């Protein structure tokens, strides 16, 4: 192998000396200027030089940022223009393009459990939306288009809302409803029931919670309907249908799978018109 030309050797030595001086200057400078990535050009500190680093440069192109701030694109640390983002910073990224390996966590997905009266998830702030199908004392009782039973005077309709769920919210629940001529009764871990026209309040206490509802009679011309049962701390003015804790725990996931939620398995096909709509009495029945 032939030795390199002397001119190249001189240039190489000068370059090496300049790099050494630059590194020494960075070491002795302020903490901001001393910020050196493990991989040159890795501005977002994800272990890889790629499009996200390039976008940082382009996003601050021809602007001044805090000198030495890699996250803002100051990859070159130009002492003549401290904090200026330009061609020198771009060249650092391009010279190290595709260097390293991404260290960020892969995208995570989550299966949603089906909404059922025995499910432990706090999905809805209105627990009527987790109600089981009605059990009717008179099997010939009709229901309206949203599944509310049209009861005669001595008929009953019962459902389970919560079935032996540890840690389910305790405190005062507020039930509101429309209609006349009947009554609502709650059983399970229920106490201190107070009833008035169109509203029932009750307290829930215990460690393993069960709540059931029995509707007795109503005026067939104005049947009891639109029952809502708000968890403690919520009411009809609550901004979201979903419990904020349920939403919070889903935020880290990039993909949400609705197979169980939509009862994909073990359910008969039905016409689109028979799907469960938001106004249906419960979101936990398989079909209307």
Tab-separated table of N, CA, C and O in Angstrom, residues 89-198:
chain	number	residue	atom	x	y	z
A	89	UNK	N	-24.980	22.479	10.831
A	89	UNK	CA	-25.745	21.521	11.633
A	89	UNK	C	-26.365	20.443	10.753
A	89	UNK	O	-26.387	19.259	11.116
A	90	UNK	N	-26.870	20.863	9.594
A	90	UNK	CA	-27.430	19.900	8.656
A	90	UNK	C	-26.389	18.874	8.235
A	90	UNK	O	-26.676	17.663	8.153
A	91	UNK	N	-25.162	19.323	7.978
A	91	UNK	CA	-24.097	18.411	7.538
A	91	UNK	C	-23.754	17.378	8.611
A	91	UNK	O	-23.392	16.240	8.295
A	92	UNK	N	-23.868	17.772	9.890
A	92	UNK	CA	-23.594	16.807	10.967
A	92	UNK	C	-24.600	15.662	10.904
A	92	UNK	O	-24.242	14.478	11.015
A	93	UNK	N	-25.869	15.988	10.711
A	93	UNK	CA	-26.900	14.963	10.630
A	93	UNK	C	-26.716	14.102	9.384
A	93	UNK	O	-26.760	12.860	9.448
A	94	UNK	N	-26.478	14.728	8.247
A	94	UNK	CA	-26.341	13.965	6.998
A	94	UNK	C	-25.097	13.086	7.006
A	94	UNK	O	-25.106	11.976	6.459
A	95	UNK	N	-24.026	13.551	7.635
A	95	UNK	CA	-22.795	12.760	7.688
A	95	UNK	C	-22.947	11.507	8.536
A	95	UNK	O	-22.181	10.540	8.379
A	96	UNK	N	-23.918	11.513	9.435
A	96	UNK	CA	-24.126	10.361	10.328
A	96	UNK	C	-25.469	9.689	10.092
A	96	UNK	O	-25.979	8.981	10.956
A	97	UNK	N	-26.025	9.900	8.909
A	97	UNK	CA	-27.357	9.387	8.583
A	97	UNK	C	-27.437	7.875	8.771
A	97	UNK	O	-26.550	7.137	8.356
A	98	UNK	N	-28.470	7.415	9.426
A	98	UNK	CA	-28.727	5.994	9.704
A	98	UNK	C	-27.748	5.382	10.700
A	98	UNK	O	-27.681	4.154	10.833
A	99	UNK	N	-27.008	6.209	11.409
A	99	UNK	CA	-26.107	5.680	12.442
A	99	UNK	C	-26.912	5.267	13.667
A	99	UNK	O	-27.900	5.902	14.029
A	100	UNK	N	-26.466	4.184	14.312
A	100	UNK	CA	-27.088	3.742	15.550
A	100	UNK	C	-28.328	2.903	15.313
A	100	UNK	O	-28.661	2.515	14.186
A	101	UNK	N	-29.023	2.619	16.418
A	101	UNK	CA	-30.256	1.831	16.399
A	101	UNK	C	-31.276	2.502	17.306
A	101	UNK	O	-30.939	2.934	18.407
A	102	UNK	N	-32.527	2.585	16.871
A	102	UNK	CA	-33.543	3.211	17.729
A	102	UNK	C	-33.679	2.458	19.046
A	102	UNK	O	-33.692	1.232	19.071
A	103	UNK	N	-33.758	3.214	20.145
A	103	UNK	CA	-33.910	2.600	21.463
A	103	UNK	C	-35.296	2.829	22.040
A	103	UNK	O	-35.593	2.355	23.125
A	104	UNK	N	-36.148	3.577	21.356
A	104	UNK	CA	-37.479	3.843	21.885
A	104	UNK	C	-38.309	2.562	21.947
A	104	UNK	O	-38.063	1.609	21.226
A	105	UNK	N	-39.291	2.558	22.809
A	105	UNK	CA	-40.156	1.405	22.964
A	105	UNK	C	-41.031	1.232	21.718
A	105	UNK	O	-41.456	2.196	21.105
A	106	UNK	N	-41.287	0.002	21.316
A	106	UNK	CA	-42.190	-0.215	20.172
A	106	UNK	C	-43.613	0.202	20.518
A	106	UNK	O	-43.966	0.337	21.687
A	107	UNK	N	-44.403	0.425	19.493
A	107	UNK	CA	-45.803	0.757	19.717
A	107	UNK	C	-46.489	-0.378	20.482
A	107	UNK	O	-46.235	-1.549	20.232
A	108	UNK	N	-47.353	-0.001	21.391
A	108	UNK	CA	-48.083	-0.989	22.171
A	108	UNK	C	-49.570	-0.903	21.834
A	108	UNK	O	-50.114	0.176	21.621
A	109	UNK	N	-50.206	-2.047	21.801
A	109	UNK	CA	-51.640	-2.106	21.574
A	109	UNK	C	-52.332	-2.737	22.770
A	109	UNK	O	-51.692	-3.349	23.627
A	110	UNK	N	-53.648	-2.564	22.841
A	110	UNK	CA	-54.412	-3.083	23.970
A	110	UNK	C	-55.757	-3.592	23.481
A	110	UNK	O	-56.429	-2.954	22.670
A	111	UNK	N	-56.146	-4.760	23.984
A	111	UNK	CA	-57.492	-5.271	23.762
A	111	UNK	C	-58.441	-4.663	24.794
A	111	UNK	O	-58.129	-4.627	25.984
A	112	UNK	N	-59.589	-4.185	24.339
A	112	UNK	CA	-60.617	-3.726	25.262
A	112	UNK	C	-61.491	-4.903	25.682
A	112	UNK	O	-61.925	-5.689	24.838
A	113	UNK	N	-61.731	-5.002	26.973
A	113	UNK	CA	-62.658	-6.014	27.464
A	113	UNK	C	-64.077	-5.594	27.081
A	113	UNK	O	-64.381	-4.406	26.953
A	114	UNK	N	-64.945	-6.559	26.883
A	114	UNK	CA	-66.330	-6.222	26.579
A	114	UNK	C	-66.986	-5.537	27.772
A	114	UNK	O	-66.657	-5.805	28.928
A	115	UNK	N	-67.876	-4.637	27.486
A	115	UNK	CA	-68.630	-3.962	28.535
A	115	UNK	C	-69.745	-4.880	29.008
A	115	UNK	O	-70.676	-5.172	28.262
A	116	UNK	N	-69.644	-5.315	30.253
A	116	UNK	CA	-70.658	-6.209	30.826
A	116	UNK	C	-70.887	-5.821	32.283
A	116	UNK	O	-70.047	-5.180	32.924
A	117	UNK	N	-71.994	-6.262	32.847
A	117	UNK	CA	-72.313	-5.930	34.230
A	117	UNK	C	-71.321	-6.545	35.211
A	117	UNK	O	-71.184	-6.069	36.347
A	118	UNK	N	-70.619	-7.599	34.799
A	118	UNK	CA	-69.643	-8.231	35.684
A	118	UNK	C	-68.211	-7.788	35.380
A	118	UNK	O	-67.261	-8.251	36.012
A	119	UNK	N	-68.015	-6.889	34.417
A	119	UNK	CA	-66.665	-6.431	34.064
A	119	UNK	C	-66.127	-5.488	35.135
A	119	UNK	O	-66.868	-4.695	35.729
A	120	UNK	N	-64.852	-5.541	35.390
A	120	UNK	CA	-64.247	-4.725	36.448
A	120	UNK	C	-63.867	-3.322	35.986
A	120	UNK	O	-63.574	-2.461	36.815
A	121	UNK	N	-63.836	-3.093	34.691
A	121	UNK	CA	-63.444	-1.787	34.186
A	121	UNK	C	-64.482	-0.718	34.540
A	121	UNK	O	-65.683	-0.972	34.489
A	122	UNK	N	-64.029	0.477	34.864
A	122	UNK	CA	-64.910	1.621	35.084
A	122	UNK	C	-65.036	2.344	33.744
A	122	UNK	O	-64.378	3.342	33.503
A	123	UNK	N	-65.888	1.851	32.883
A	123	UNK	CA	-65.944	2.388	31.518
A	123	UNK	C	-66.792	3.649	31.458
A	123	UNK	O	-66.350	4.692	30.979
A	124	UNK	N	-68.034	3.556	31.939
A	124	UNK	CA	-68.995	4.641	31.799
A	124	UNK	C	-69.253	5.304	33.148
A	124	UNK	O	-69.347	4.631	34.168
A	125	UNK	N	-69.420	6.632	33.137
A	125	UNK	CA	-69.786	7.323	34.378
A	125	UNK	C	-71.261	7.105	34.703
A	125	UNK	O	-71.683	7.272	35.845
A	126	UNK	N	-72.040	6.713	33.706
A	126	UNK	CA	-73.443	6.316	33.908
A	126	UNK	C	-73.493	4.788	33.898
A	126	UNK	O	-73.357	4.159	32.853
A	127	UNK	N	-73.678	4.174	35.071
A	127	UNK	CA	-73.576	2.714	35.142
A	127	UNK	C	-74.775	2.009	34.525
A	127	UNK	O	-74.752	0.787	34.376
A	128	UNK	N	-75.826	2.757	34.147
A	128	UNK	CA	-76.934	2.120	33.423
A	128	UNK	C	-76.441	1.578	32.087
A	128	UNK	O	-77.008	0.614	31.552
A	129	UNK	N	-75.371	2.146	31.566
A	129	UNK	CA	-74.847	1.712	30.275
A	129	UNK	C	-74.170	0.344	30.348
A	129	UNK	O	-73.830	-0.236	29.321
A	130	UNK	N	-73.959	-0.183	31.553
A	130	UNK	CA	-73.384	-1.515	31.704
A	130	UNK	C	-74.423	-2.547	32.138
A	130	UNK	O	-74.091	-3.668	32.522
A	131	UNK	N	-75.698	-2.175	32.071
A	131	UNK	CA	-76.778	-3.032	32.557
A	131	UNK	C	-76.937	-4.303	31.726
A	131	UNK	O	-76.744	-4.303	30.511
A	132	UNK	N	-77.307	-5.382	32.398
A	132	UNK	CA	-77.650	-6.642	31.742
A	132	UNK	C	-79.006	-6.504	31.047
A	132	UNK	O	-79.778	-5.585	31.332
A	133	UNK	N	-79.310	-7.440	30.140
A	133	UNK	CA	-80.631	-7.456	29.519
A	133	UNK	C	-81.717	-7.519	30.595
A	133	UNK	O	-81.519	-8.088	31.665
A	134	UNK	N	-82.874	-6.947	30.312
A	134	UNK	CA	-83.967	-6.928	31.276
A	134	UNK	C	-84.505	-8.342	31.539
A	134	UNK	O	-84.606	-9.156	30.633
A	135	UNK	N	-84.849	-8.602	32.795
A	135	UNK	CA	-85.641	-9.770	33.167
A	135	UNK	C	-87.056	-9.277	33.441
A	135	UNK	O	-87.273	-8.447	34.341
A	136	UNK	N	-88.027	-9.744	32.658
A	136	UNK	CA	-89.388	-9.222	32.711
A	136	UNK	C	-90.326	-10.204	33.415
A	136	UNK	O	-90.290	-11.412	33.134
A	137	UNK	N	-91.146	-9.694	34.312
A	137	UNK	CA	-92.118	-10.559	34.993
A	137	UNK	C	-93.210	-11.009	34.022
A	137	UNK	O	-93.773	-12.099	34.163
A	138	UNK	N	-93.495	-10.205	33.038
A	138	UNK	CA	-94.474	-10.534	32.010
A	138	UNK	C	-93.729	-10.631	30.683
A	138	UNK	O	-93.277	-9.615	30.137
A	139	UNK	N	-93.578	-11.821	30.181
A	139	UNK	CA	-92.766	-12.031	28.983
A	139	UNK	C	-93.360	-11.388	27.733
A	139	UNK	O	-92.672	-11.260	26.713
A	140	UNK	N	-94.600	-10.974	27.798
A	140	UNK	CA	-95.214	-10.313	26.651
A	140	UNK	C	-95.024	-8.800	26.690
A	140	UNK	O	-95.519	-8.086	25.808
A	141	UNK	N	-94.285	-8.301	27.699
A	141	UNK	CA	-94.053	-6.859	27.803
A	141	UNK	C	-93.277	-6.358	26.600
A	141	UNK	O	-92.235	-6.931	26.232
A	142	UNK	N	-93.745	-5.307	26.002
A	142	UNK	CA	-93.064	-4.719	24.846
A	142	UNK	C	-91.990	-3.736	25.315
A	142	UNK	O	-91.992	-3.287	26.474
A	143	UNK	N	-91.075	-3.418	24.426
A	143	UNK	CA	-90.062	-2.395	24.700
A	143	UNK	C	-90.114	-1.356	23.587
A	143	UNK	O	-90.546	-1.647	22.459
A	144	UNK	N	-89.641	-0.157	23.899
A	144	UNK	CA	-89.609	0.869	22.867
A	144	UNK	C	-88.350	0.705	22.013
A	144	UNK	O	-87.576	-0.255	22.186
A	145	UNK	N	-88.104	1.632	21.097
A	145	UNK	CA	-86.991	1.494	20.152
A	145	UNK	C	-85.629	1.562	20.825
A	145	UNK	O	-84.620	1.141	20.249
A	146	UNK	N	-85.579	2.062	22.051
A	146	UNK	CA	-84.314	2.123	22.787
A	146	UNK	C	-84.221	1.089	23.902
A	146	UNK	O	-83.354	1.177	24.769
A	147	UNK	N	-85.124	0.106	23.883
A	147	UNK	CA	-85.024	-1.004	24.816
A	147	UNK	C	-85.659	-0.780	26.167
A	147	UNK	O	-85.553	-1.637	27.051
A	148	UNK	N	-86.359	0.336	26.390
A	148	UNK	CA	-87.022	0.565	27.675
A	148	UNK	C	-88.346	-0.194	27.708
A	148	UNK	O	-89.167	-0.063	26.794
A	149	UNK	N	-88.592	-0.998	28.746
A	149	UNK	CA	-89.828	-1.791	28.818
A	149	UNK	C	-91.047	-0.909	29.061
A	149	UNK	O	-90.996	0.035	29.857
A	150	UNK	N	-92.126	-1.215	28.377
A	150	UNK	CA	-93.392	-0.497	28.559
A	150	UNK	C	-94.236	-1.335	29.520
A	150	UNK	O	-94.966	-2.250	29.119
A	151	UNK	N	-94.104	-1.027	30.792
A	151	UNK	CA	-94.690	-1.863	31.838
A	151	UNK	C	-96.132	-1.486	32.126
A	151	UNK	O	-96.517	-0.311	32.103
A	152	UNK	N	-96.917	-2.511	32.435
A	152	UNK	CA	-98.251	-2.292	32.974
A	152	UNK	C	-98.126	-2.072	34.481
A	152	UNK	O	-97.030	-2.194	35.064
A	153	UNK	N	-99.235	-1.805	35.129
A	153	UNK	CA	-99.218	-1.392	36.532
A	153	UNK	C	-98.492	-2.381	37.434
A	153	UNK	O	-97.666	-2.001	38.273
A	154	UNK	N	-98.760	-3.683	37.300
A	154	UNK	CA	-98.182	-4.662	38.220
A	154	UNK	C	-96.958	-5.393	37.652
A	154	UNK	O	-96.470	-6.338	38.267
A	155	UNK	N	-96.474	-4.971	36.503
A	155	UNK	CA	-95.321	-5.637	35.889
A	155	UNK	C	-94.012	-5.116	36.494
A	155	UNK	O	-93.939	-4.000	37.027
A	156	UNK	N	-92.982	-5.945	36.403
A	156	UNK	CA	-91.647	-5.521	36.844
A	156	UNK	C	-90.617	-5.834	35.757
A	156	UNK	O	-90.790	-6.756	34.957
A	157	UNK	N	-89.566	-5.043	35.788
A	157	UNK	CA	-88.402	-5.276	34.926
A	157	UNK	C	-87.169	-5.094	35.792
A	157	UNK	O	-87.018	-4.068	36.472
A	158	UNK	N	-86.293	-6.095	35.806
A	158	UNK	CA	-85.107	-6.020	36.662
A	158	UNK	C	-83.846	-6.234	35.834
A	158	UNK	O	-83.865	-6.869	34.774
A	159	UNK	N	-82.755	-5.692	36.348
A	159	UNK	CA	-81.468	-5.859	35.682
A	159	UNK	C	-80.359	-5.758	36.717
A	159	UNK	O	-80.539	-5.167	37.800
A	160	UNK	N	-79.217	-6.320	36.384
A	160	UNK	CA	-78.026	-6.218	37.231
A	160	UNK	C	-77.098	-5.175	36.610
A	160	UNK	O	-76.823	-5.203	35.408
A	161	UNK	N	-76.616	-4.262	37.446
A	161	UNK	CA	-75.713	-3.201	36.983
A	161	UNK	C	-74.261	-3.506	37.324
A	161	UNK	O	-73.363	-3.276	36.508
A	162	UNK	N	-74.027	-4.006	38.525
A	162	UNK	CA	-72.680	-4.325	39.016
A	162	UNK	C	-72.786	-5.627	39.785
A	162	UNK	O	-73.684	-5.772	40.623
A	163	UNK	N	-71.899	-6.564	39.501
A	163	UNK	CA	-72.009	-7.881	40.134
A	163	UNK	C	-70.701	-8.280	40.792
A	163	UNK	O	-69.754	-8.727	40.144
A	164	UNK	N	-70.618	-8.055	42.108
A	164	UNK	CA	-69.501	-8.509	42.935
A	164	UNK	C	-68.158	-8.022	42.382
A	164	UNK	O	-67.240	-8.805	42.148
A	165	UNK	N	-68.028	-6.690	42.229
A	165	UNK	CA	-66.804	-6.096	41.688
A	165	UNK	C	-65.988	-5.483	42.819
A	165	UNK	O	-66.409	-4.508	43.443
A	166	UNK	N	-64.802	-6.023	43.122
A	166	UNK	CA	-63.957	-5.419	44.160
A	166	UNK	C	-63.497	-4.022	43.737
A	166	UNK	O	-63.135	-3.784	42.580
A	167	UNK	N	-63.521	-3.092	44.693
A	167	UNK	CA	-62.990	-1.760	44.441
A	167	UNK	C	-63.842	-0.858	43.582
A	167	UNK	O	-63.393	0.215	43.179
A	168	UNK	N	-65.078	-1.257	43.297
A	168	UNK	CA	-65.944	-0.400	42.484
A	168	UNK	C	-66.263	0.859	43.292
A	168	UNK	O	-66.332	0.822	44.522
A	169	UNK	N	-66.448	2.015	42.613
A	169	UNK	CA	-66.613	3.282	43.335
A	169	UNK	C	-67.727	3.258	44.374
A	169	UNK	O	-68.839	2.791	44.111
A	170	UNK	N	-67.409	3.767	45.538
A	170	UNK	CA	-68.392	3.918	46.613
A	170	UNK	C	-68.722	5.397	46.780
A	170	UNK	O	-68.025	6.269	46.273
A	171	UNK	N	-69.798	5.660	47.503
A	171	UNK	CA	-70.239	7.035	47.693
A	171	UNK	C	-71.683	7.184	47.246
A	171	UNK	O	-72.429	6.203	47.161
A	172	UNK	N	-72.079	8.415	46.950
A	172	UNK	CA	-73.476	8.711	46.615
A	172	UNK	C	-73.690	8.671	45.107
A	172	UNK	O	-73.032	9.397	44.355
A	173	UNK	N	-74.638	7.832	44.695
A	173	UNK	CA	-75.034	7.724	43.297
A	173	UNK	C	-76.323	8.522	43.093
A	173	UNK	O	-77.180	8.582	43.988
A	174	UNK	N	-76.446	9.126	41.913
A	174	UNK	CA	-77.638	9.887	41.564
A	174	UNK	C	-78.296	9.239	40.358
A	174	UNK	O	-77.676	9.077	39.308
A	175	UNK	N	-79.565	8.851	40.508
A	175	UNK	CA	-80.335	8.256	39.414
A	175	UNK	C	-81.408	9.247	38.977
A	175	UNK	O	-82.155	9.777	39.817
A	176	UNK	N	-81.463	9.512	37.680
A	176	UNK	CA	-82.531	10.347	37.127
A	176	UNK	C	-83.280	9.535	36.075
A	176	UNK	O	-82.722	8.623	35.469
A	177	UNK	N	-84.550	9.892	35.851
A	177	UNK	CA	-85.348	9.152	34.856
A	177	UNK	C	-86.527	9.997	34.405
A	177	UNK	O	-86.914	10.981	35.063
A	178	UNK	N	-87.083	9.598	33.289
A	178	UNK	CA	-88.309	10.207	32.774
A	178	UNK	C	-89.454	9.207	32.921
A	178	UNK	O	-89.233	8.001	33.025
A	179	UNK	N	-90.676	9.684	32.860
A	179	UNK	CA	-91.839	8.806	32.950
A	179	UNK	C	-92.555	8.935	34.276
A	179	UNK	O	-92.130	9.647	35.193
A	180	UNK	N	-93.681	8.232	34.364
A	180	UNK	CA	-94.518	8.368	35.557
A	180	UNK	C	-95.234	7.053	35.854
A	180	UNK	O	-95.251	6.125	35.047
A	181	UNK	N	-95.814	6.989	37.054
A	181	UNK	CA	-96.688	5.887	37.405
A	181	UNK	C	-96.020	4.662	37.951
A	181	UNK	O	-96.678	3.653	38.195
A	182	UNK	N	-94.706	4.669	38.168
A	182	UNK	CA	-94.022	3.485	38.673
A	182	UNK	C	-93.006	3.856	39.729
A	182	UNK	O	-92.977	4.974	40.247
A	183	UNK	N	-92.131	2.914	40.065
A	183	UNK	CA	-91.101	3.153	41.078
A	183	UNK	C	-89.823	2.411	40.713
A	183	UNK	O	-89.851	1.413	39.977
A	184	UNK	N	-88.712	2.907	41.242
A	184	UNK	CA	-87.403	2.284	41.042
A	184	UNK	C	-86.876	1.847	42.396
A	184	UNK	O	-86.923	2.619	43.378
A	185	UNK	N	-86.358	0.618	42.483
A	185	UNK	CA	-85.765	0.108	43.720
A	185	UNK	C	-84.379	-0.434	43.412
A	185	UNK	O	-84.179	-1.121	42.397
A	186	UNK	N	-83.426	-0.123	44.297
A	186	UNK	CA	-82.055	-0.588	44.123
A	186	UNK	C	-81.703	-1.550	45.257
A	186	UNK	O	-82.064	-1.323	46.419
A	187	UNK	N	-80.999	-2.620	44.921
A	187	UNK	CA	-80.584	-3.606	45.915
A	187	UNK	C	-79.082	-3.862	45.767
A	187	UNK	O	-78.446	-3.436	44.808
A	188	UNK	N	-78.541	-4.587	46.745
A	188	UNK	CA	-77.110	-4.874	46.758
A	188	UNK	C	-76.442	-4.079	47.858
A	188	UNK	O	-76.988	-3.961	48.968
A	189	UNK	N	-75.283	-3.513	47.577
A	189	UNK	CA	-74.550	-2.711	48.567
A	189	UNK	C	-75.106	-1.285	48.597
A	189	UNK	O	-74.377	-0.302	48.440
A	190	UNK	N	-76.415	-1.183	48.800
A	190	UNK	CA	-77.123	0.088	48.682
A	190	UNK	C	-77.742	0.455	50.024
A	190	UNK	O	-78.313	-0.401	50.702
A	191	UNK	N	-77.632	1.727	50.401
A	191	UNK	CA	-78.226	2.193	51.646
A	191	UNK	C	-78.596	3.675	51.512
A	191	UNK	O	-78.223	4.324	50.533
A	192	UNK	N	-79.352	4.175	52.459
A	192	UNK	CA	-79.738	5.593	52.498
A	192	UNK	C	-80.420	6.033	51.201
A	192	UNK	O	-80.076	7.056	50.610
A	193	UNK	N	-81.411	5.270	50.769
A	193	UNK	CA	-82.118	5.581	49.521
A	193	UNK	C	-83.077	6.742	49.755
A	193	UNK	O	-83.859	6.744	50.713
A	194	UNK	N	-83.018	7.745	48.868
A	194	UNK	CA	-83.915	8.892	48.932
A	194	UNK	C	-84.556	9.053	47.552
A	194	UNK	O	-83.857	9.222	46.549
A	195	UNK	N	-85.891	8.998	47.499
A	195	UNK	CA	-86.604	9.063	46.218
A	195	UNK	C	-87.458	10.311	46.138
A	195	UNK	O	-88.073	10.729	47.132
A	196	UNK	N	-87.494	10.916	44.975
A	196	UNK	CA	-88.383	12.032	44.668
A	196	UNK	C	-88.794	11.894	43.212
A	196	UNK	O	-88.336	10.988	42.500
A	197	UNK	N	-89.648	12.764	42.738
A	197	UNK	CA	-90.137	12.656	41.363
A	197	UNK	C	-88.981	12.764	40.365
A	197	UNK	O	-88.263	13.769	40.320
A	198	UNK	N	-88.785	11.710	39.599
A	198	UNK	CA	-87.751	11.725	38.564
A	198	UNK	C	-86.342	11.539	39.048
A	198	UNK	O	-85.389	11.633	38.247
